Amino acid sequence: MNIVVLVKQVPDTESPRKLKSDDSTLDRAAADGVINELDEYAIEEALKIKEAHGGEVTVLTMGPAKATDSIRKALAMGADKAVHLVDDGLAGSDALQTSYAIQQALGRTGFDIVILGSESTDARTGVLAAMLSERLGVPQITLANKVEIDGSAIKAQRVTDYGYDRVEATLPAVVSVVEKINEPRYPSFKGIMAAKKKPVETLGLGDAGIDAAQVGLANAATEVVDFADAPARAQGQIVTDEGDGGAKIAEFLASKKFV
Amino acid sequence: MPSQLLSRRDLEFLLYEWLDVERLTSRDRYADHDRSTFDAVLELSEQIATDHFAPHNKLSDAREPTFDGERVRQIPEIKKAMEVFSGAGLLGAGLDAEHGGMQLPYAVGSAGFAWFQAANVATSAYPMLTLGNVNLLMAHGSPEQIDKFARPMVEGRFMGTMCLSEPQAGSSLTDITTRAEPQDDGTHRLTGTKMWISAGDHELSENIVHLVLAKIPGGPPGVKGISLFIVPKYLVTEDGALGERNDVVLAGLNHKMGYRGTTNTLLNFGEGVHTPGGRPGAVGYLVGEPHRGLAYMFTMMNEARIGVGAGATALGYTGYLKSLEYARRRPQGRPVAGKDPATPQVPIIEHADVRRMLLAQKSYVEGAMGLVLLCASLADDAATAPTEEERARAGLLLDTLTPIVKSWPSQWCLEANSLAIQVHGGYGYTRDYDVEQHYRDNRLNPIHEGTHGVQAMDLLGRKVVAGGGAGLAALTERIGETVERAGKAGGELAGHGAALQAAVTRITEVTAALWAPMDVEAALANASVYLEAVGHTVIAWIWLEQALIAAAAPPDAFYSGKLQAARYFFRWELPRTGPQLDLLASADRTTLDMRADWF
């Protein structure tokens, strides 16, 4: 089975994140880059599918040169090879353009399943799986917390507000996962050493057959028109318990519509 | 928020900017490595330590292991942590490739393991003991013993212990009485009792491999008659499966001040509770030759003592970072120069005395970490440096530094933990915060793996006089090289260098004076003062090394902090050695002449 897992490098949520004032894009140099957390679950699920059904796991990453660190980590976890889509012309691409670029790269790798995290911690649009399935013309299974494959059939549980939906489709398909689906493994030391020898193919726009006029900040369909720092946390409210503490807590929770 | 376990930035500074561990990759043994694998190991260690070791540190302290007469019960988080640790292949990281290892330099491995020690020193004791056991078997065991006992430990299925002490014989191993009777089939049967055996019993692994010191009847008296045996909890069949239960049983758990998550046990061998092969007696397998057990045990001593120093350092380090964070967040009081109650209170880090306590901690823990990683790096050089001369030189210096790398962090990083409590004020004395536990945990380190006093006698009685004084010369020459570089750098660093050289010259004089009368009793009576004076001088040297790099780097907060900590150590700490060396030079007999019945 040809399993492609999409891995995005994002700024570490533990470090301060900011947008650049000149073009309103993410300042990737200002913070350490890490694998988008939900993508770690996608990598784990890809490895589990491979372990159960055989095949090969390919990491596909679109991002600047420093995203290599995240690719190496995914390979150290156990993925077999990687494709790194890197080109200055891709900088500032929005979700629509990203889905196009990835579609083009997938044209080179082929796929039976494309797995990705349901959203990234930086942009948080959460639309890539849907856009990609539309472009590829294959079923989309989103927000999966359980995936089973039986021949060419894929069955999944999709998380909803009220519980979950049972969803079935036929491969090839695009699957996005949530954190309840598994517990991502750590890379092993042997995996770290082995990752050094695994193939990483670097693709530019031309290699992937991407039309430069359809990607990049200047051609984006969406635009960040304004942004501001999150407001500082306000002083909390201190309530003195004079025998009516319970009632006051209930009152507070009700006022915030928690109860 | 940056980690409060250790500083990744500082580890990188020490490993790459100072010790230049990347140079090791030009040697055959480390040829498969590069900076990226070193970084990946450090990152992996930090992540697993943070996710699986730190979270149960307080819980395993509050709920220490219990023994119901048959089984030891522990919180399940410890087993899970061990599974993750083994699964990541970290235990075998430094071993030879032919033994399933990845030939990671010891210096990098030590830095990685320090994350686990900082996160949870009690849980980290299990892999540390197991690795010591594995290393010993790899060096001295037969191929069959390696296959049967060491490999399953590397894979995480078995764990190991070191059984030296007995209830009546702790530091004095010459007095052990555990007997090993030779059997017709080539095995031995052991009878006796071992005390203070960490990880001596638990249910964290399929089997426990005890390495036991015992005496074969008829052998030479004293330590020359001690042999080393493998005594597994369960015998292992030819095909590697678990066999009969061996006659080694847990008599009881010790209830400790700290390190509570590590079971510490009294073990009975050969009591007849179990009867392997139909009769009582613990089945043991001789390692190497008879009567050489202590020598085998001591081949691993440098690494074991670096490991204890690293643990003490890691506990000091995490306490420092936690008290630093507390001092930055805790508003209390106002500046002495402006006490207007209408103004807001300032964080306590704004008070000079709090900064004194933080600076002291910084100078102790970062100095100690430097010494630990230097010694680990010397162990790498002693094993793999290109020429015989370089290997011998590194080995000699490491031998001299070993009692210091064990003792100095055990004393001064414990003091750092005390200061961390002080910075927290009353809160630091409560169990709501971590620092009181760090102090209790760290209090073990001056005791085990050779007490402070034993290390002192090792330094003054053996190491500095080894090879007609070559041991001390190896140290003073290396320090002299640093002093020379500091002199060329000029300014404040040249001043530090001059102060350091003065201390070193004095140590050489005092050492000669102590031994001139050829009176062992008098020479060693004040050995711990000697250990502490030399220890402080060595850490001053480590700080001068760090300062030389920091001074040449583009100025930023990190390097400024290094220079200030070095300044602190030279102004506040190194001068402590003056009165200590005066006392030693005076050949003071106060302790020697004191009599037991005068107390």
mmCIF file of C-alpha atoms in Angstrom, chain A residues 13-16 33-34 40 69 72-73 183 185-194 196-197, chain B residues 1 32-34 36-37 40-41 43-44 47-48 51-52 80 84 87-89 93 100 102 104:
data_model
loop_
_atom_site.group_PDB
_atom_site.id
_atom_site.type_symbol
_atom_site.label_atom_id
_atom_site.label_comp_id
_atom_site.label_asym_id
_atom_site.label_seq_id
_atom_site.Cartn_x
_atom_site.Cartn_y
_atom_site.Cartn_z
ATOM 1 C CA THR A 13 3.614 26.194 20.529
ATOM 2 C CA GLU A 14 5.855 26.423 23.599
ATOM 3 C CA SER A 15 7.676 29.432 22.146
ATOM 4 C CA PRO A 16 6.255 32.873 21.372
ATOM 5 C CA GLY A 33 10.204 24.495 14.166
ATOM 6 C CA VAL A 34 8.498 21.268 15.234
ATOM 7 C CA GLU A 40 2.468 13.117 14.578
ATOM 8 C CA ASP A 69 14.486 18.610 10.771
ATOM 9 C CA ARG A 72 14.140 13.551 9.652
ATOM 10 C CA LYS A 73 12.092 13.071 12.775
ATOM 11 C CA GLU A 183 -0.517 7.473 20.797
ATOM 12 C CA ARG A 185 5.541 6.593 19.084
ATOM 13 C CA TYR A 186 8.847 8.236 19.885
ATOM 14 C CA PRO A 187 11.598 7.890 17.358
ATOM 15 C CA SER A 188 13.993 5.180 18.511
ATOM 16 C CA PHE A 189 17.729 5.765 18.570
ATOM 17 C CA LYS A 190 18.101 3.094 15.906
ATOM 18 C CA GLY A 191 15.445 4.950 13.914
ATOM 19 C CA ILE A 192 17.386 8.191 14.259
ATOM 20 C CA MET A 193 20.496 6.544 12.845
ATOM 21 C CA ALA A 194 18.555 4.787 10.098
ATOM 22 C CA LYS A 196 20.123 9.470 7.974
ATOM 23 C CA LYS A 197 20.242 6.929 5.191
ATOM 24 C CA MET B 1 8.276 28.189 28.460
ATOM 25 C CA ASP B 32 28.227 7.038 11.774
ATOM 26 C CA HIS B 33 27.411 10.025 13.951
ATOM 27 C CA ASP B 34 27.216 13.737 13.331
ATOM 28 C CA SER B 36 22.251 15.807 13.838
ATOM 29 C CA THR B 37 22.300 12.429 15.622
ATOM 30 C CA ALA B 40 18.298 14.034 18.004
ATOM 31 C CA VAL B 41 19.387 12.022 21.050
ATOM 32 C CA GLU B 43 15.870 16.043 21.950
ATOM 33 C CA LEU B 44 14.518 12.521 22.328
ATOM 34 C CA GLN B 47 10.974 14.631 25.325
ATOM 35 C CA ILE B 48 10.712 11.221 26.988
ATOM 36 C CA ASP B 51 6.527 13.149 29.069
ATOM 37 C CA HIS B 52 7.164 9.952 31.029
ATOM 38 C CA LYS B 80 5.477 2.502 31.589
ATOM 39 C CA VAL B 84 9.240 3.867 26.686
ATOM 40 C CA GLY B 87 11.641 1.086 23.364
ATOM 41 C CA ALA B 88 13.591 4.153 22.281
ATOM 42 C CA GLY B 89 16.781 2.080 22.435
ATOM 43 C CA ALA B 93 23.074 3.770 22.919
ATOM 44 C CA GLY B 100 23.303 -4.157 19.598
ATOM 45 C CA MET B 102 24.817 2.532 18.506
ATOM 46 C CA LEU B 104 27.148 6.976 20.922
#
